[in-house]
Backbone as JSON Lines, residues from 0, in Angstrom:
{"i":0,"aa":"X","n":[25.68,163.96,125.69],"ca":[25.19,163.96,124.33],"c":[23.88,164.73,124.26]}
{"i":1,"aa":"X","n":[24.07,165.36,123.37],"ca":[22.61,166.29,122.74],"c":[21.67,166.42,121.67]}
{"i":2,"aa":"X","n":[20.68,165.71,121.51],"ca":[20.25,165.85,119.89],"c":[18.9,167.0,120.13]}
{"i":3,"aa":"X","n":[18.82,167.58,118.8],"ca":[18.03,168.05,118.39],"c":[16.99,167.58,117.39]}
{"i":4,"aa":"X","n":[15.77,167.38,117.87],"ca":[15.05,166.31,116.87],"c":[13.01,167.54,116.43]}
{"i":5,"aa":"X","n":[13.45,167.49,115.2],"ca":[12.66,168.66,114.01],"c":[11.21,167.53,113.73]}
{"i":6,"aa":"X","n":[10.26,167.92,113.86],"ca":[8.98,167.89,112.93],"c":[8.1,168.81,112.37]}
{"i":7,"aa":"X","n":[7.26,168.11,111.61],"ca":[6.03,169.25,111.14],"c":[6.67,169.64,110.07]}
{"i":8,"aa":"X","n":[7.29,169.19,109.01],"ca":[7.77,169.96,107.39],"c":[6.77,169.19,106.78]}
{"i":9,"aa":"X","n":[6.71,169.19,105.47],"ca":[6.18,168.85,104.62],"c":[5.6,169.51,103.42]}
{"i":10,"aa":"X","n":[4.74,168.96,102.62],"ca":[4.4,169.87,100.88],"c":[2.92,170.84,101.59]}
{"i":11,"aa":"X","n":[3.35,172.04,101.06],"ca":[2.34,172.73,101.32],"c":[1.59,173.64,100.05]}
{"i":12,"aa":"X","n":[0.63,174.06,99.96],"ca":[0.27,174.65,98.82],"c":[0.49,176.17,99.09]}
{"i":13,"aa":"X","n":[1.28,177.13,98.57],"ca":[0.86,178.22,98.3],"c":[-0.09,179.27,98.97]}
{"i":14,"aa":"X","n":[0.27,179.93,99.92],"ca":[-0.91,180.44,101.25],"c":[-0.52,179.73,102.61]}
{"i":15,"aa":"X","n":[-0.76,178.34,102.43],"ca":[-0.71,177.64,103.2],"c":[0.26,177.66,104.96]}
{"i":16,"aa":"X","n":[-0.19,176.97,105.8],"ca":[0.36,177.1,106.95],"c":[1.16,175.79,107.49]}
{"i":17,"aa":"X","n":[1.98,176.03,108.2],"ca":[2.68,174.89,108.56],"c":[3.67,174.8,110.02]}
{"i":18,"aa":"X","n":[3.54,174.41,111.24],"ca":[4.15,174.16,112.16],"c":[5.22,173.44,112.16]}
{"i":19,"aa":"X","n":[6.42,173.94,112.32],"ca":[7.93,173.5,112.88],"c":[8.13,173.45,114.33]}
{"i":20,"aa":"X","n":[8.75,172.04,114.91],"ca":[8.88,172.03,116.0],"c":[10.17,171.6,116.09]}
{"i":21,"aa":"X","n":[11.17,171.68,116.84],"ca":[12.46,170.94,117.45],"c":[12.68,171.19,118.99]}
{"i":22,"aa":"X","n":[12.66,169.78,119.23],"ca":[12.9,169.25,120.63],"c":[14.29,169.03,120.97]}
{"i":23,"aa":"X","n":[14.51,169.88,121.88],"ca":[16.29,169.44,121.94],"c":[16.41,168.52,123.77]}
{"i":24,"aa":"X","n":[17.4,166.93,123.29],"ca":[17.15,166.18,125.08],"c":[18.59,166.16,124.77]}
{"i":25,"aa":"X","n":[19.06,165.47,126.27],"ca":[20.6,165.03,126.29],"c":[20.61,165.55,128.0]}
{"i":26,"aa":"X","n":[21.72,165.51,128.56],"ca":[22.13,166.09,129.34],"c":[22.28,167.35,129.09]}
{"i":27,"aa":"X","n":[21.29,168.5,129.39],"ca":[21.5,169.38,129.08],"c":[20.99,170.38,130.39]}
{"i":28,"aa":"X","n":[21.9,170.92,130.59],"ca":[22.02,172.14,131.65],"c":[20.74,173.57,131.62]}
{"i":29,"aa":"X","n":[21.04,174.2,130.74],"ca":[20.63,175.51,130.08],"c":[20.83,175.58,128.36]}
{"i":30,"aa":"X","n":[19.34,176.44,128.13],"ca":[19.87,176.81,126.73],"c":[19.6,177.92,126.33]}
{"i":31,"aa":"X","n":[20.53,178.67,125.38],"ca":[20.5,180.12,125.22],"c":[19.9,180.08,123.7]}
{"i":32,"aa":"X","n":[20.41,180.6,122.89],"ca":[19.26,180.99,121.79],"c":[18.64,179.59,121.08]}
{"i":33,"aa":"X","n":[18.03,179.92,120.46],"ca":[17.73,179.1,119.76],"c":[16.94,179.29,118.18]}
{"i":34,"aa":"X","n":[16.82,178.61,117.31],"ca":[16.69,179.27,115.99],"c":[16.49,178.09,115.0]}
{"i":35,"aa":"X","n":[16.15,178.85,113.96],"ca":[15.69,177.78,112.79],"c":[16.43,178.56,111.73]}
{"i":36,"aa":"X","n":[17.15,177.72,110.85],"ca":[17.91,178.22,109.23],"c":[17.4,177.51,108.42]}
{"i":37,"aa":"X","n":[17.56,177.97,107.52],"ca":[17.16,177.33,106.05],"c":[17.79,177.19,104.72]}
{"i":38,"aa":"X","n":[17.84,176.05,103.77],"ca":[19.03,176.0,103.07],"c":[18.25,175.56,101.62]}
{"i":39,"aa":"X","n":[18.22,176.1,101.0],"ca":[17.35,175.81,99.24],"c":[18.4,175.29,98.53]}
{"i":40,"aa":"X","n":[17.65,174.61,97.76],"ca":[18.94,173.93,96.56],"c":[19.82,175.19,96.21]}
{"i":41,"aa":"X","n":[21.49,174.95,95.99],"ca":[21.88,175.64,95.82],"c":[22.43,176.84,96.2]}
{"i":42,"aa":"X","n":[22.18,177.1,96.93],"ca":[21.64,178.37,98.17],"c":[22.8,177.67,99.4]}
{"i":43,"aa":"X","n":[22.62,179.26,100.06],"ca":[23.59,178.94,101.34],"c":[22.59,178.36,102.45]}
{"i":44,"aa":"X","n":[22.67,178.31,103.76],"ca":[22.18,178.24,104.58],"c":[21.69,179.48,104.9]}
{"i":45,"aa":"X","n":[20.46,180.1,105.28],"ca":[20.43,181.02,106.2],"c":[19.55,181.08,107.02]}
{"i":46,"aa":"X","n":[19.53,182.5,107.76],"ca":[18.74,182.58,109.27],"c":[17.03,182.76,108.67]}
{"i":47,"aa":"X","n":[16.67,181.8,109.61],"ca":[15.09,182.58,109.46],"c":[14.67,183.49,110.45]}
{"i":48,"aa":"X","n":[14.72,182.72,111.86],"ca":[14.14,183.72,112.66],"c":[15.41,182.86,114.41]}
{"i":49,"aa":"X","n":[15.27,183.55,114.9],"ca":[15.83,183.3,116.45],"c":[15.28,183.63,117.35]}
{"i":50,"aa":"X","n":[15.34,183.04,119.04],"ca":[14.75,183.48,120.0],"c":[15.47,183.23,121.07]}
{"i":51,"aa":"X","n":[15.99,184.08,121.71],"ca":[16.78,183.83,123.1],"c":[15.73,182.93,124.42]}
{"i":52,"aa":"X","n":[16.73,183.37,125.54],"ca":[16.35,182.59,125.83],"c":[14.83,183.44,127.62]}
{"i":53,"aa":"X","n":[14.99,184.41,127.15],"ca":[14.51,185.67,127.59],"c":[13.12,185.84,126.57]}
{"i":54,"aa":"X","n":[12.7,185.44,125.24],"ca":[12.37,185.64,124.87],"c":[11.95,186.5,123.32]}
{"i":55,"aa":"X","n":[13.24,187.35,123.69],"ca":[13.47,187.82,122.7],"c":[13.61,187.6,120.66]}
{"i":56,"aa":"X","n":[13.59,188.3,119.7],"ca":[12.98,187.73,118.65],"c":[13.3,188.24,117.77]}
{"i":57,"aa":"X","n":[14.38,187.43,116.37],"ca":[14.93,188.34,115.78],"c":[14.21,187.55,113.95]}
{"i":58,"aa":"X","n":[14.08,188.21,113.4],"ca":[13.48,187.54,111.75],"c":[14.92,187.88,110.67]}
{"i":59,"aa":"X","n":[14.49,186.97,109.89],"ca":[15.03,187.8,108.53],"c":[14.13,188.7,108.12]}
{"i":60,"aa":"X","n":[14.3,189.26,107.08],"ca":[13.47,190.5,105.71],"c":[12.34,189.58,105.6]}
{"i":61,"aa":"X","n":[12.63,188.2,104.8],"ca":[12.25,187.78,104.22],"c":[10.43,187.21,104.63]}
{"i":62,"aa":"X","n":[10.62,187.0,106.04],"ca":[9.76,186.44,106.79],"c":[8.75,187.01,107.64]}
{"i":63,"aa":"X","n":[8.89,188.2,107.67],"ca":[8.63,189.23,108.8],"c":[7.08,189.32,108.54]}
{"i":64,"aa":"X","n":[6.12,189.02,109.52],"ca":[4.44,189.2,109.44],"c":[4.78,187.95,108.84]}
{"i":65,"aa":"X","n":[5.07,187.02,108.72],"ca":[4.23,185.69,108.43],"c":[5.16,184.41,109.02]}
{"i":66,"aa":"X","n":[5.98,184.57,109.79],"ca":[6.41,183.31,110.09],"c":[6.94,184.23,111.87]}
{"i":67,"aa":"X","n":[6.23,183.26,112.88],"ca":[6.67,183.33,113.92],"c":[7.19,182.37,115.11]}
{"i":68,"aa":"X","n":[8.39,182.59,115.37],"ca":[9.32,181.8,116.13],"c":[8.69,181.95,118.32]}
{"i":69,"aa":"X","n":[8.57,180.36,118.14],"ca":[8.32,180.42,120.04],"c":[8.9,179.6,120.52]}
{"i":70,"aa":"X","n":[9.09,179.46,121.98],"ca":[9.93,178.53,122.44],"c":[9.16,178.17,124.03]}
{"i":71,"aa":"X","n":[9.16,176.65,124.02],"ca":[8.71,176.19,125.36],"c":[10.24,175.9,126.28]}
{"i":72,"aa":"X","n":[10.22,176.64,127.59],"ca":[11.49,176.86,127.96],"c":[11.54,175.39,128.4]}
{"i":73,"aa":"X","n":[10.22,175.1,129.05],"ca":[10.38,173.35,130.02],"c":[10.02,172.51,129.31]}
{"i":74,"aa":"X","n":[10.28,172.39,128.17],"ca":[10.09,171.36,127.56],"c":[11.39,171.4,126.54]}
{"i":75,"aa":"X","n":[11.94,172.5,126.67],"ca":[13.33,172.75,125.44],"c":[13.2,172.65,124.47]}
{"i":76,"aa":"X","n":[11.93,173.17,123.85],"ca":[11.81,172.83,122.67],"c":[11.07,174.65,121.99]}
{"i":77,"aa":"X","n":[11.4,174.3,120.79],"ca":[11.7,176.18,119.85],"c":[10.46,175.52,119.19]}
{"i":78,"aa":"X","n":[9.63,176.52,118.34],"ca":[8.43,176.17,117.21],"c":[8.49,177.5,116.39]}
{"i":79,"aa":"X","n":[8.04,176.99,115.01],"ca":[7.84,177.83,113.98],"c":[6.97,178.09,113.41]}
{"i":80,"aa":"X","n":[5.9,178.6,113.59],"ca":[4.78,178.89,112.91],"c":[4.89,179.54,111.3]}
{"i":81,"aa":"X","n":[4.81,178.83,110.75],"ca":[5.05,179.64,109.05],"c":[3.51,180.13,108.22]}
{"i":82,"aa":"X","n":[3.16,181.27,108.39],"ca":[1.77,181.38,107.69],"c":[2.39,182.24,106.41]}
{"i":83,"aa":"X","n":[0.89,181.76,105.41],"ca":[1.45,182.8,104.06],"c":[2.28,182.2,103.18]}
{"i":84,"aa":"X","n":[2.78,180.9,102.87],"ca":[3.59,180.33,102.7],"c":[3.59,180.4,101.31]}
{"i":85,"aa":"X","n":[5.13,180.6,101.12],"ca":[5.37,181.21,99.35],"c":[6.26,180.37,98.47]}
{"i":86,"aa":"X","n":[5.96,179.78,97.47],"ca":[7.04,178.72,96.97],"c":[8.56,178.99,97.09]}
{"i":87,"aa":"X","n":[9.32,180.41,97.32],"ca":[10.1,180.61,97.64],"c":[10.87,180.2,99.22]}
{"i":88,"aa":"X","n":[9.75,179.98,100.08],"ca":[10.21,179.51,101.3],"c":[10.33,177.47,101.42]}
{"i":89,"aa":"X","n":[10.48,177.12,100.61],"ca":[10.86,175.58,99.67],"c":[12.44,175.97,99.93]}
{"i":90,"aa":"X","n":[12.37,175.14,101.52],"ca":[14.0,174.6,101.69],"c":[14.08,173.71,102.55]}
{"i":91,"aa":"X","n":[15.3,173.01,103.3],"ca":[15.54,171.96,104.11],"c":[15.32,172.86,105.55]}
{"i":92,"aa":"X","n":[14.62,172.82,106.38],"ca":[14.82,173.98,107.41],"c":[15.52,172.51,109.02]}
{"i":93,"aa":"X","n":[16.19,173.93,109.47],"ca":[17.27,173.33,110.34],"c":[17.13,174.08,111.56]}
{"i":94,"aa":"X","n":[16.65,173.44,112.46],"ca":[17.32,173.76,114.19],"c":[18.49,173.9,114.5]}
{"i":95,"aa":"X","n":[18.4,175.08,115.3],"ca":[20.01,175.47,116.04],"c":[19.85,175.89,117.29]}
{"i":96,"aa":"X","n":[20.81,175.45,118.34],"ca":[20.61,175.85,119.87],"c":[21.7,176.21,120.44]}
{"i":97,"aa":"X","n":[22.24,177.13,120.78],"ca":[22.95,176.69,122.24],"c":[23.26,176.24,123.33]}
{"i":98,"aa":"X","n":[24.11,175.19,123.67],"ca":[23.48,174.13,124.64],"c":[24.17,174.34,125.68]}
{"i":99,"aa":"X","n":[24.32,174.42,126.86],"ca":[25.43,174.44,128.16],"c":[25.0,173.26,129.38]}
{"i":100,"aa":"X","n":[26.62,172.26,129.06],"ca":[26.24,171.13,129.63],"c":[26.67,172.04,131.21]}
{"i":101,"aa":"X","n":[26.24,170.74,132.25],"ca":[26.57,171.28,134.06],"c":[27.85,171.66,134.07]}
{"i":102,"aa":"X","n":[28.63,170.92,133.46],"ca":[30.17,171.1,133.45],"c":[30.59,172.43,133.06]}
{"i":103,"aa":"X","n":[29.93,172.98,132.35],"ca":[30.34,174.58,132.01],"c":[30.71,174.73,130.76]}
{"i":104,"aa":"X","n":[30.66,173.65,130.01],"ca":[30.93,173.68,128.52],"c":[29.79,173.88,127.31]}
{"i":105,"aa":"X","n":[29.99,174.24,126.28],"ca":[28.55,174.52,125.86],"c":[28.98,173.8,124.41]}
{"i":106,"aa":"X","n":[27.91,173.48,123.58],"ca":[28.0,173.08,122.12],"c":[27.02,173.99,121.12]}
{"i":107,"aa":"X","n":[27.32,174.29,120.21],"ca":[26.41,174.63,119.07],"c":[25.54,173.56,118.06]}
{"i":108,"aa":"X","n":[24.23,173.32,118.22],"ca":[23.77,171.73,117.92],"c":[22.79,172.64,116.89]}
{"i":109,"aa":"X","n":[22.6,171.21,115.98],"ca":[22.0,171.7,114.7],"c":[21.37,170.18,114.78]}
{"i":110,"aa":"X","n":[20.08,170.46,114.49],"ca":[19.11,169.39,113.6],"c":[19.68,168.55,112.71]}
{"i":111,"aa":"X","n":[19.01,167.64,112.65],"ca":[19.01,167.1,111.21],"c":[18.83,167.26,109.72]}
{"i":112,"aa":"X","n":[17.26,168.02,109.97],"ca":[17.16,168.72,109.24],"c":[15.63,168.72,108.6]}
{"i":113,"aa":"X","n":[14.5,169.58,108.63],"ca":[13.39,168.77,107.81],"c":[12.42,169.78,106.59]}
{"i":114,"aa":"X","n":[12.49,168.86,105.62],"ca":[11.98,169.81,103.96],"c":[10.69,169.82,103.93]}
{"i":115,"aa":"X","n":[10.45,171.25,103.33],"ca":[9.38,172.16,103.4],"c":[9.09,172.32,102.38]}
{"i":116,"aa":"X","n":[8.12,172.02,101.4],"ca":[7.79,172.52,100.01],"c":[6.61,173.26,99.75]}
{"i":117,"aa":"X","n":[6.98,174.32,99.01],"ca":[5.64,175.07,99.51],"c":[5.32,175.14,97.59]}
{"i":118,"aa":"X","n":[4.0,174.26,96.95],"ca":[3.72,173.86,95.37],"c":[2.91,175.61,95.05]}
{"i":119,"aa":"X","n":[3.63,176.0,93.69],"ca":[2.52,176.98,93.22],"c":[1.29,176.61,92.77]}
C-alpha cells in the first residue's frame, strides 16, 4: 500500500507565496516522476509542473517564472513552491507519482488532494 499525503494549501492574497508539499510512504521500491495537477471548479484537471526522477522539470504556460517544482529523493517527497500567486491559480491541487513496488509492479498514486485560494 501507498499513500500520498499533500500540505501547505490554503487562502492566499494576491502576490502572495505558498509551499506545497506531498510525502509519498508505503512499501515503496523506487519512484519515477512525480508532479502536482490542478483542478478549478468546473475545469478539468490539469498539469502544473513535473519532475522526474533525475531531476528533470517540465511546467505548464501558465506557471512558468513563478511556481517551482523540487523533489527530496530520500525522503520521497515532491514540493511546490508557488510565488506571484494569481486568483486564477484558485484550485484543488493534487499529487501524482509513479510508484514501483520490489515486486516489479508499479501504480499511478494521486493525493487526496489540497485547496489553494488565492483572494483578489
Amino acid at each position: 500500500q501507498v499513500q500520498l499525503v499533500e500540505s501547505g494549501g490554503g487562502l492566499v492574497q494576491a502576490g502572495g507565496s505558498l509551499r506545497l508539499s506531498c510525502a509519498a510512504s508505503g512499501s515503496i521500491f523506487s519512484i519515477n516522476g512525480m508532479g502536482w495537477y490542478r483542478q478549478a471548479p468546473g475545469k478539468q484537471r490539469e498539469l502544473v509542473a513535473r519532475i522526474s526522477s533525475a531531476g528533470s522539470t517540465n511546467y505548464a504556460d501558465s506557471v512558468k517564472g513563478r511556481f517551482t517544482i523540487s523533489r527530496d529523493n530520500a525522503k520521497n517527497t515532491v514540493y511546490l513552491q508557488m510565488n506571484s500567486l494569481k486568483p486564477e491559480d484558485t484550485a484543488v491541487y493534487y499529487c501524482n507519482a509513479l510508484i514501483w513496488y520490489r515486486s516489479g509492479s508499479s501504480i499511478n498514486s494521486w493525493g487526496q488532494g489540497t485547496q489553494v485560494t488565492v483572494s483578489s
